[in-house]
Tab-separated table of C-alpha atoms in Angstrom:
chain	number	residue	atom	x	y	z
W	1	MET	CA	92.274	153.605	124.749
W	2	ARG	CA	95.179	154.567	122.481
W	3	LEU	CA	95.987	151.912	119.857
W	4	ASP	CA	99.715	152.380	119.271
W	5	ILE	CA	102.136	150.389	117.198
W	6	ASP	CA	102.948	148.088	120.149
W	7	THR	CA	99.348	146.948	120.316
W	8	TYR	CA	99.253	145.972	116.657
W	9	ARG	CA	102.628	144.239	116.983
W	10	GLU	CA	101.246	142.189	119.858
W	11	ILE	CA	98.273	141.140	117.769
W	12	ALA	CA	100.537	140.109	114.880
W	13	ASP	CA	102.831	138.162	117.219
W	14	SER	CA	99.794	136.378	118.647
W	15	LEU	CA	98.637	135.349	115.189
W	16	VAL	CA	102.053	133.947	114.237
W	17	ARG	CA	102.327	132.094	117.536
W	18	ASN	CA	98.851	130.579	117.152
W	19	LYS	CA	99.540	129.488	113.594
W	20	SER	CA	102.577	127.550	114.793
W	21	ARG	CA	100.478	125.877	117.452
W	22	SER	CA	97.756	125.157	114.908
W	23	LEU	CA	100.174	123.498	112.551
W	24	LEU	CA	101.488	121.376	115.404
W	25	THR	CA	97.964	120.400	116.416
W	26	GLY	CA	97.042	119.687	112.778
W	27	PHE	CA	99.538	116.853	112.857
W	28	GLY	CA	97.059	114.947	115.028
W	29	VAL	CA	94.404	115.206	112.305
W	30	PHE	CA	96.982	114.283	109.655
W	31	TRP	CA	98.021	111.195	111.604
W	32	GLY	CA	94.427	110.169	112.294
W	33	ILE	CA	93.247	110.298	108.668
W	34	PHE	CA	96.485	108.654	107.534
W	35	MET	CA	96.016	105.802	109.997
W	36	LEU	CA	92.378	105.285	108.996
W	37	LEU	CA	92.940	105.181	105.221
W	38	PHE	CA	96.205	103.259	105.452
W	39	LEU	CA	94.608	100.588	107.633
W	40	ILE	CA	91.557	100.382	105.341
W	41	GLY	CA	93.734	99.908	102.240
W	42	GLY	CA	96.114	97.565	104.040
W	43	GLY	CA	93.245	95.443	105.356
W	44	LYS	CA	91.752	95.235	101.868
W	45	GLY	CA	95.076	94.047	100.425
W	46	LEU	CA	95.604	91.565	103.249
W	47	LYS	CA	92.157	90.078	102.649
W	48	GLN	CA	92.959	89.669	98.943
W	49	ILE	CA	96.237	87.905	99.794
W	50	VAL	CA	94.473	85.503	102.158
W	51	SER	CA	91.614	84.956	99.691
W	52	ALA	CA	94.129	84.122	96.945
W	53	ASN	CA	95.020	81.002	98.929
W	54	PHE	CA	91.459	79.781	98.350
W	55	GLU	CA	91.310	80.781	94.687
W	56	GLY	CA	88.983	78.585	92.670
W	57	PHE	CA	87.875	76.472	95.650
W	58	ALA	CA	84.108	76.146	96.151
W	59	THR	CA	82.886	77.854	99.312
W	60	ASN	CA	79.958	75.465	99.891
W	61	THR	CA	81.815	72.155	99.820
W	62	CYS	CA	81.911	69.211	102.204
W	63	ILE	CA	84.693	66.657	101.868
W	64	LEU	CA	83.860	63.184	103.210
W	65	ILE	CA	86.891	61.271	104.481
W	66	PRO	CA	86.488	57.780	106.031
W	67	ASP	CA	88.511	56.811	109.104
W	68	ASN	CA	88.712	53.958	111.600
W	69	THR	CA	85.786	53.577	113.969
W	70	THR	CA	86.243	54.389	117.649
W	71	LYS	CA	83.128	52.658	118.999
W	72	PRO	CA	81.801	49.089	118.701
W	73	TRP	CA	78.529	48.815	116.779
W	74	LYS	CA	76.243	45.920	115.729
W	75	GLY	CA	78.832	43.284	116.534
W	76	PHE	CA	81.728	45.139	114.875
W	77	ARG	CA	84.692	45.975	117.062
W	78	GLU	CA	86.099	49.443	117.480
W	79	GLY	CA	89.076	50.382	115.325
W	80	ARG	CA	87.495	48.815	112.239
W	81	SER	CA	88.470	50.375	108.924
W	82	TRP	CA	85.935	50.972	106.188
W	83	GLY	CA	85.838	52.826	102.883
W	84	LEU	CA	83.606	54.876	100.638
W	85	THR	CA	82.349	53.283	97.439
W	86	PHE	CA	80.763	54.304	94.146
W	87	THR	CA	77.453	53.066	95.568
W	88	ASP	CA	77.680	55.817	98.186
W	89	ILE	CA	77.812	58.388	95.390
W	90	GLU	CA	74.494	57.273	93.924
W	91	ARG	CA	73.034	56.902	97.382
W	92	LEU	CA	73.839	60.504	98.314
W	93	ARG	CA	72.564	61.817	94.985
W	94	HIS	CA	69.176	60.207	95.503
W	95	MET	CA	68.765	60.606	99.258
W	96	VAL	CA	70.037	64.192	99.549
W	97	PRO	CA	68.473	66.104	96.628
W	98	GLU	CA	69.842	69.401	97.974
W	99	LEU	CA	73.298	68.343	96.754
W	100	GLU	CA	74.299	69.767	93.395
W	101	THR	CA	77.599	67.901	92.901
W	102	VAL	CA	78.671	64.539	94.310
W	103	THR	CA	82.045	63.542	92.915
W	104	PRO	CA	84.708	61.065	94.101
W	105	ILE	CA	88.511	61.145	94.057
W	106	VAL	CA	91.022	58.295	93.648
W	107	SER	CA	94.653	59.214	94.333
W	108	SER	CA	98.118	57.734	94.027
W	109	TRP	CA	101.024	59.343	95.840
W	110	ALA	CA	104.619	60.029	94.830
W	111	GLU	CA	104.547	58.747	91.270
W	112	ASP	CA	107.556	59.297	88.990
W	113	ILE	CA	106.639	61.625	86.103
W	114	VAL	CA	108.997	61.527	83.111
W	115	SER	CA	109.175	63.444	79.839
W	116	GLY	CA	112.339	62.908	77.797
W	117	ALA	CA	115.325	63.665	80.017
W	118	ASN	CA	113.254	65.558	82.596
W	119	SER	CA	111.504	63.990	85.562
W	120	ILE	CA	109.720	64.901	88.769
W	121	THR	CA	107.873	63.120	91.556
W	122	ALA	CA	104.227	64.125	91.922
W	123	ASN	CA	100.787	62.895	92.930
W	124	VAL	CA	98.138	61.504	90.600
W	125	LYS	CA	94.478	62.297	91.058
W	126	GLY	CA	91.657	60.511	89.261
W	127	VAL	CA	88.459	62.569	89.004
W	128	TYR	CA	85.302	63.072	86.993
W	129	ALA	CA	84.820	66.130	84.794
W	130	ASP	CA	82.481	67.730	87.342
W	131	TYR	CA	85.355	67.940	89.826
W	132	SER	CA	86.025	71.366	88.264
W	133	LYS	CA	83.045	72.594	90.324
W	134	ILE	CA	85.021	71.797	93.486
W	135	GLU	CA	88.423	73.155	92.445
W	136	GLU	CA	88.041	75.475	89.491
W	137	PRO	CA	91.074	75.066	87.212
W	138	ARG	CA	92.855	78.002	85.591
W	139	ILE	CA	93.907	76.577	82.238
W	140	LYS	CA	96.945	78.142	80.562
W	141	PHE	CA	97.216	75.664	77.680
W	142	GLY	CA	94.638	73.221	76.324
W	143	ARG	CA	91.566	72.242	78.320
W	144	TYR	CA	90.354	70.371	81.356
W	145	LEU	CA	88.937	66.833	81.427
W	146	ASN	CA	85.491	66.447	79.866
W	147	ASP	CA	82.767	63.799	79.895
W	148	SER	CA	84.088	62.225	76.672
W	149	ASP	CA	87.460	61.599	78.338
W	150	ILE	CA	85.676	59.904	81.222
W	151	ALA	CA	83.282	57.829	79.106
W	152	GLY	CA	86.029	56.759	76.663
W	153	GLU	CA	88.514	56.054	79.491
W	154	ARG	CA	91.141	57.982	77.564
W	155	LYS	CA	94.694	58.044	78.852
W	156	VAL	CA	94.904	61.825	78.935
W	157	CYS	CA	95.974	64.150	81.711
W	158	VAL	CA	96.067	67.738	82.944
W	159	ILE	CA	99.322	68.716	84.644
W	160	GLY	CA	99.986	71.319	87.321
W	161	LYS	CA	102.192	74.366	86.961
W	162	ARG	CA	105.241	72.978	88.763
W	163	ILE	CA	105.134	69.768	86.729
W	164	TRP	CA	104.900	71.795	83.516
W	165	ASN	CA	107.886	73.943	84.537
W	166	SER	CA	109.954	70.858	85.398
W	167	LEU	CA	109.123	68.706	82.377
W	168	PHE	CA	108.950	71.561	79.849
W	169	PRO	CA	111.468	74.141	81.139
W	170	ASP	CA	111.367	76.092	77.871
W	171	GLY	CA	107.788	77.143	78.675
W	172	SER	CA	106.371	75.642	75.483
W	173	ASP	CA	102.825	74.363	75.032
W	174	PRO	CA	102.930	70.695	76.143
W	175	CYS	CA	99.494	69.773	74.803
W	176	GLY	CA	99.750	66.720	72.558
W	177	SER	CA	102.992	65.547	74.186
W	178	PHE	CA	103.181	62.247	76.066
W	179	ILE	CA	104.484	61.880	79.586
W	180	LYS	CA	105.152	58.717	81.557
W	181	VAL	CA	103.350	58.477	84.887
W	182	GLY	CA	104.586	55.394	86.724
W	183	GLN	CA	104.487	52.754	84.008
W	184	VAL	CA	101.727	54.309	81.899
W	185	TYR	CA	101.952	56.946	79.169
W	186	TYR	CA	99.398	59.764	79.063
W	187	GLN	CA	98.820	62.495	76.528
W	188	VAL	CA	98.865	65.997	77.994
W	189	ILE	CA	95.671	67.901	77.148
W	190	GLY	CA	95.973	70.869	79.503
W	191	VAL	CA	98.059	72.845	81.996
W	192	ASP	CA	96.400	74.043	85.196
W	193	VAL	CA	98.170	77.074	86.700
W	194	SER	CA	95.816	77.632	89.649
W	195	SER	CA	97.630	79.500	92.399
W	196	GLY	CA	95.368	78.589	95.321
W	197	ASN	CA	97.017	76.850	98.276
W	198	VAL	CA	93.876	74.949	99.282
W	199	SER	CA	93.417	71.705	97.402
W	200	ILE	CA	92.421	68.102	97.969
W	201	ASN	CA	94.913	65.233	98.022
W	202	GLY	CA	97.844	67.348	96.925
W	203	ASN	CA	98.550	70.889	95.788
W	204	SER	CA	97.219	71.610	92.307
W	205	ASP	CA	100.721	72.728	91.257
W	206	GLU	CA	102.062	69.214	91.827
W	207	VAL	CA	99.220	66.998	90.610
W	208	VAL	CA	98.615	65.032	87.440
W	209	THR	CA	94.860	64.806	86.912
W	210	ILE	CA	93.541	61.826	84.948
W	211	PRO	CA	90.052	60.366	84.259
W	212	LEU	CA	88.768	58.510	87.300
W	213	PRO	CA	87.868	55.248	85.458
W	214	VAL	CA	91.466	55.070	84.219
W	215	ALA	CA	92.853	55.585	87.732
W	216	GLN	CA	90.381	53.034	89.072
W	217	LYS	CA	91.724	50.305	86.768
W	218	ILE	CA	95.423	51.184	86.808
W	219	TYR	CA	95.612	51.356	90.594
W	220	HIS	CA	93.231	48.393	91.111
W	221	ARG	CA	90.785	50.281	93.279
W	222	GLY	CA	87.687	48.289	92.349
W	223	ASP	CA	84.556	49.899	93.781
W	224	ASN	CA	86.442	51.946	96.403
W	225	VAL	CA	87.177	55.668	96.350
W	226	ASP	CA	89.453	57.675	98.641
W	227	LEU	CA	86.965	60.418	99.421
W	228	ILE	CA	83.837	62.131	98.144
W	229	CYS	CA	83.312	65.852	97.587
W	230	VAL	CA	79.814	67.329	97.676
W	231	THR	CA	78.474	70.835	97.049
W	232	GLY	CA	75.027	72.219	97.836
W	233	ARG	CA	72.613	73.880	95.481
W	234	GLY	CA	72.180	77.639	95.555
W	235	GLY	CA	70.927	78.864	98.937
W	236	THR	CA	71.728	75.572	100.690
W	237	ARG	CA	73.929	75.684	103.784
W	238	MET	CA	76.134	72.621	103.983
W	239	SER	CA	76.116	72.763	107.778
W	240	GLN	CA	72.404	71.864	107.603
W	241	LEU	CA	73.160	68.742	105.556
W	242	GLU	CA	76.156	67.416	107.492
W	243	ASP	CA	74.190	65.377	110.016
W	244	ARG	CA	71.923	63.820	107.368
W	245	ILE	CA	74.919	62.794	105.227
W	246	PHE	CA	76.629	61.347	108.288
W	247	GLN	CA	73.580	59.299	109.319
W	248	ILE	CA	73.100	57.900	105.793
W	249	LEU	CA	76.698	56.667	105.582
W	250	ALA	CA	76.684	55.430	109.190
W	251	ARG	CA	73.620	53.307	108.482
W	252	GLU	CA	74.983	51.867	105.226
W	253	HIS	CA	78.481	51.104	106.568
W	254	SER	CA	77.406	49.979	110.029
W	255	PHE	CA	79.250	52.333	112.323
W	256	ALA	CA	77.817	54.109	115.339
W	257	PRO	CA	75.684	57.147	114.394
W	258	ASP	CA	77.447	59.158	117.117
W	259	ASP	CA	80.973	58.034	116.194
W	260	LYS	CA	82.172	61.331	114.745
W	261	HIS	CA	85.701	59.984	114.283
W	262	ALA	CA	84.551	57.302	111.846
W	263	LEU	CA	83.705	59.870	109.167
W	264	PHE	CA	85.513	63.169	109.017
W	265	ILE	CA	83.473	65.875	107.258
W	266	LEU	CA	85.474	68.946	106.282
W	267	ASN	CA	83.014	71.780	105.755
W	268	THR	CA	84.674	74.611	103.797
W	269	GLU	CA	81.644	76.801	104.454
W	270	GLN	CA	82.684	76.996	108.100
W	271	MET	CA	86.284	77.704	107.130
W	272	PHE	CA	85.311	80.598	104.864
W	273	SER	CA	82.876	81.859	107.501
W	274	ILE	CA	85.702	82.022	110.055
W	275	ILE	CA	87.823	84.039	107.627
W	276	ASP	CA	84.952	86.435	106.872
W	277	ASN	CA	84.292	86.942	110.586
W	278	LEU	CA	88.001	87.527	111.176
W	279	PHE	CA	88.158	90.300	108.593
W	280	ASN	CA	84.862	91.797	109.766
W	281	GLY	CA	86.399	92.084	113.215
W	282	LEU	CA	89.573	93.512	111.699
W	283	ASN	CA	87.570	96.150	109.796
W	284	PHE	CA	85.751	97.127	112.994
W	285	LEU	CA	89.090	97.491	114.780
W	286	ILE	CA	90.479	99.568	111.889
W	287	TRP	CA	87.542	102.011	112.023
W	288	LEU	CA	87.706	102.146	115.809
W	289	VAL	CA	91.422	102.989	115.866
W	290	GLY	CA	91.214	105.354	112.880
W	291	LEU	CA	88.204	107.328	114.084
W	292	GLY	CA	89.582	107.436	117.626
W	293	THR	CA	92.845	108.920	116.349
W	294	ILE	CA	90.979	111.469	114.196
W	295	LEU	CA	88.761	112.510	117.126
W	296	ALA	CA	91.848	112.975	119.298
W	297	GLY	CA	93.312	115.254	116.629
W	298	VAL	CA	90.050	117.215	116.308
W	299	ILE	CA	89.886	117.712	120.075
W	300	GLY	CA	93.406	119.093	119.867
W	301	VAL	CA	92.284	121.483	117.143
W	302	SER	CA	89.367	122.641	119.301
W	303	ASN	CA	91.669	123.225	122.261
W	304	ILE	CA	94.159	125.227	120.243
W	305	MET	CA	91.341	127.305	118.793
W	306	MET	CA	90.201	128.069	122.357
W	307	VAL	CA	93.717	129.279	123.163
W	308	THR	CA	93.681	131.286	119.932
W	309	VAL	CA	90.453	133.030	120.895
W	310	LYS	CA	91.798	133.829	124.352
W	311	GLU	CA	95.039	135.316	123.017
W	312	ARG	CA	93.212	137.245	120.292
W	313	THR	CA	90.744	138.874	122.669
W	314	THR	CA	92.088	142.315	121.842
W	315	GLU	CA	91.885	141.697	118.089
W	316	ILE	CA	88.326	140.406	118.357
W	317	GLY	CA	87.380	143.357	120.548
W	318	ILE	CA	88.780	145.811	118.003
W	319	ARG	CA	86.891	144.090	115.167
W	320	ARG	CA	83.669	144.242	117.186
W	321	ALA	CA	84.297	147.906	117.959
W	322	ILE	CA	84.676	148.878	114.301
W	323	GLY	CA	81.501	147.073	113.234
W	324	ALA	CA	82.121	143.321	112.970
W	325	THR	CA	78.971	141.325	113.765
W	326	PRO	CA	78.892	138.132	115.879
W	327	ARG	CA	78.187	136.234	112.666
W	328	ASP	CA	81.442	137.565	111.203
W	329	ILE	CA	83.376	136.373	114.234
W	330	LEU	CA	81.618	132.993	114.144
W	331	SER	CA	82.379	132.404	110.464
W	332	GLN	CA	86.011	133.437	110.908
W	333	ILE	CA	86.691	131.011	113.757
W	334	ILE	CA	84.831	128.111	112.123
W	335	MET	CA	86.521	128.693	108.755
W	336	GLU	CA	89.909	128.661	110.470
W	337	SER	CA	88.990	125.370	112.155
W	338	ILE	CA	87.736	123.808	108.902
W	339	SER	CA	90.800	125.021	106.996
W	340	LEU	CA	93.125	123.523	109.569
W	341	THR	CA	91.435	120.112	109.658
W	342	LEU	CA	91.009	119.937	105.865
W	343	ALA	CA	94.592	120.971	105.151
W	344	ALA	CA	96.048	118.467	107.603
W	345	GLY	CA	93.601	115.762	106.511
W	346	SER	CA	94.341	116.289	102.819
W	347	PHE	CA	98.044	115.735	103.434
W	348	GLY	CA	97.129	112.579	105.359
W	349	ILE	CA	94.969	111.304	102.453
W	350	VAL	CA	97.698	111.948	99.862
W	351	PHE	CA	100.426	110.398	102.027
W	352	SER	CA	98.391	107.259	102.780
W	353	VAL	CA	97.477	106.770	99.099
W	354	GLN	CA	101.114	107.072	98.009
W	355	LEU	CA	102.336	104.680	100.691
W	356	LEU	CA	99.625	102.167	99.765
W	357	ARG	CA	100.638	102.460	96.116
W	358	LEU	CA	104.219	101.611	97.099
W	359	MET	CA	103.030	98.578	99.058
W	360	GLU	CA	100.961	97.499	96.055
W	361	LYS	CA	104.014	97.611	93.774
W	362	VAL	CA	106.048	95.539	96.237
W	363	ALA	CA	103.255	92.958	96.665
W	364	ASN	CA	102.802	92.584	92.883
W	365	SER	CA	106.519	92.579	92.044
W	366	SER	CA	106.666	88.770	91.837
W	367	PRO	CA	105.454	87.372	88.472
W	368	ASP	CA	103.740	84.470	90.270
W	369	ALA	CA	101.957	86.695	92.776
W	370	ALA	CA	98.191	87.060	92.550
W	371	PRO	CA	97.142	90.647	91.718
W	372	THR	CA	96.695	92.507	94.994
W	373	GLU	CA	95.165	95.958	95.427
W	374	PHE	CA	96.376	97.924	98.446
W	375	GLN	CA	94.260	101.001	97.859
W	376	VAL	CA	91.222	102.884	99.078
W	377	GLY	CA	88.266	103.705	96.867
W	378	PHE	CA	87.598	107.188	95.518
W	379	TRP	CA	84.379	107.578	97.487
W	380	THR	CA	86.137	106.450	100.655
W	381	ALA	CA	88.565	109.344	100.266
W	382	VAL	CA	85.695	111.749	99.489
W	383	SER	CA	83.816	110.522	102.585
W	384	ALA	CA	86.956	111.123	104.644
W	385	ALA	CA	87.141	114.713	103.363
W	386	ILE	CA	83.468	115.281	104.204
W	387	LEU	CA	84.036	113.803	107.666
W	388	LEU	CA	86.943	116.197	108.199
W	389	THR	CA	84.742	119.150	107.231
W	390	VAL	CA	82.037	118.131	109.691
W	391	LEU	CA	84.569	117.567	112.464
W	392	GLY	CA	86.207	120.893	111.631
W	393	ILE	CA	82.872	122.639	112.153
W	394	ALA	CA	82.349	120.760	115.414
W	395	ALA	CA	85.863	121.662	116.591
W	396	GLY	CA	85.229	125.359	115.940
W	397	LEU	CA	81.817	125.697	117.588
W	398	ALA	CA	82.978	126.031	121.191
W	399	PRO	CA	85.798	128.527	120.420
W	400	ALA	CA	83.451	130.495	118.144
W	401	SER	CA	80.827	130.713	120.901
W	402	ARG	CA	83.457	132.052	123.275
W	403	ALA	CA	84.631	134.573	120.677
W	404	MET	CA	81.079	135.860	120.096
W	405	ALA	CA	80.667	136.375	123.832
W	406	ILE	CA	83.567	138.849	123.955
W	407	LYS	CA	82.384	142.440	124.445
W	408	PRO	CA	84.416	145.259	122.903
W	409	VAL	CA	84.562	147.194	126.196
W	410	ASP	CA	85.844	144.149	128.116
W	411	ALA	CA	88.435	143.461	125.412
W	412	MET	CA	89.726	147.036	125.602
W	413	ARG	CA	89.814	146.909	129.392
W	414	ASP	CA	91.707	143.585	129.251
W	415	GLU	CA	94.267	145.230	126.984
């Protein structure tokens, strides 16, 4: 067969046409890898934002809150009110040795807080020093309450961030200053700027924390406490201790052992477990959607390579006729497939990283915002590139097999 200029022009036109199709098909791979990495980075940032709401709060805590009974028991009518006492604290410490911390809280609501000409209404919380194991403070100035403050019944306090901003708008260190809480003056010894939105008996931003013995006397609470917080020792699941704690308090305060409304037990372990399960499910969905989109793009690449092989039958036949081996044809087709998937995927990786960086800047633009990282790890990106290479090889196998099956004589006859 005579190979004139028209034949070579046809081959060149076929190559240009196939490249355009390849670029169009590569968009599927680009979109797939972009979706996967963007969703991974976005999910990571979202988890950090949600976790910031629980900053400093112990994950293995149970909060015991008394309520009215709903069942009659041992001659007591239903609807009876009862309260936790300091005796219950010692009782739980001795009868449930798996508990690491057992600490009470006494609160007073909506107290007027005054410093000079500035004032604000906030809550007061009386605690022991070990309450820091329940809600870990983030001290900007000074310190937190210690055992000496408790033992000496000192009139000292730690104020929250909003109270500090309202009473000391110049942002100065308030430690050593006196503020009036209700009718009592306290010396400020610390500023707690915790940003978590989960707290007990009032947001930490709007709470004045004082020694519990002081609160007990000033608010005439006697032996009663509002609630008790307990944490388990390392390796202890609080859900395994709930029923035992409930039965101990039910027996001592004479309410029905099956009256679950009489004592509300808030188990933060379950709350954190729900959040972890939610994000585990979200991560599974992210990988499912991302990998599904990538596979759809790779299938498109394989299809376009099949069309390429069909339209380049003459070219392949000529190469075979002048000495090209099947291995040469195989490597050419597979390298084209890998190049296409890697090129499109690399653009997807770069685009997703830049968009995540922009989201990160927006999320961290507020000075009060907790640091949030919307980004994928280096090895995640490397793994994505390796995955693209493997899928590129897989996408080129079927077209390469078809190309190797072309016989020079058949290609010439087809022409």
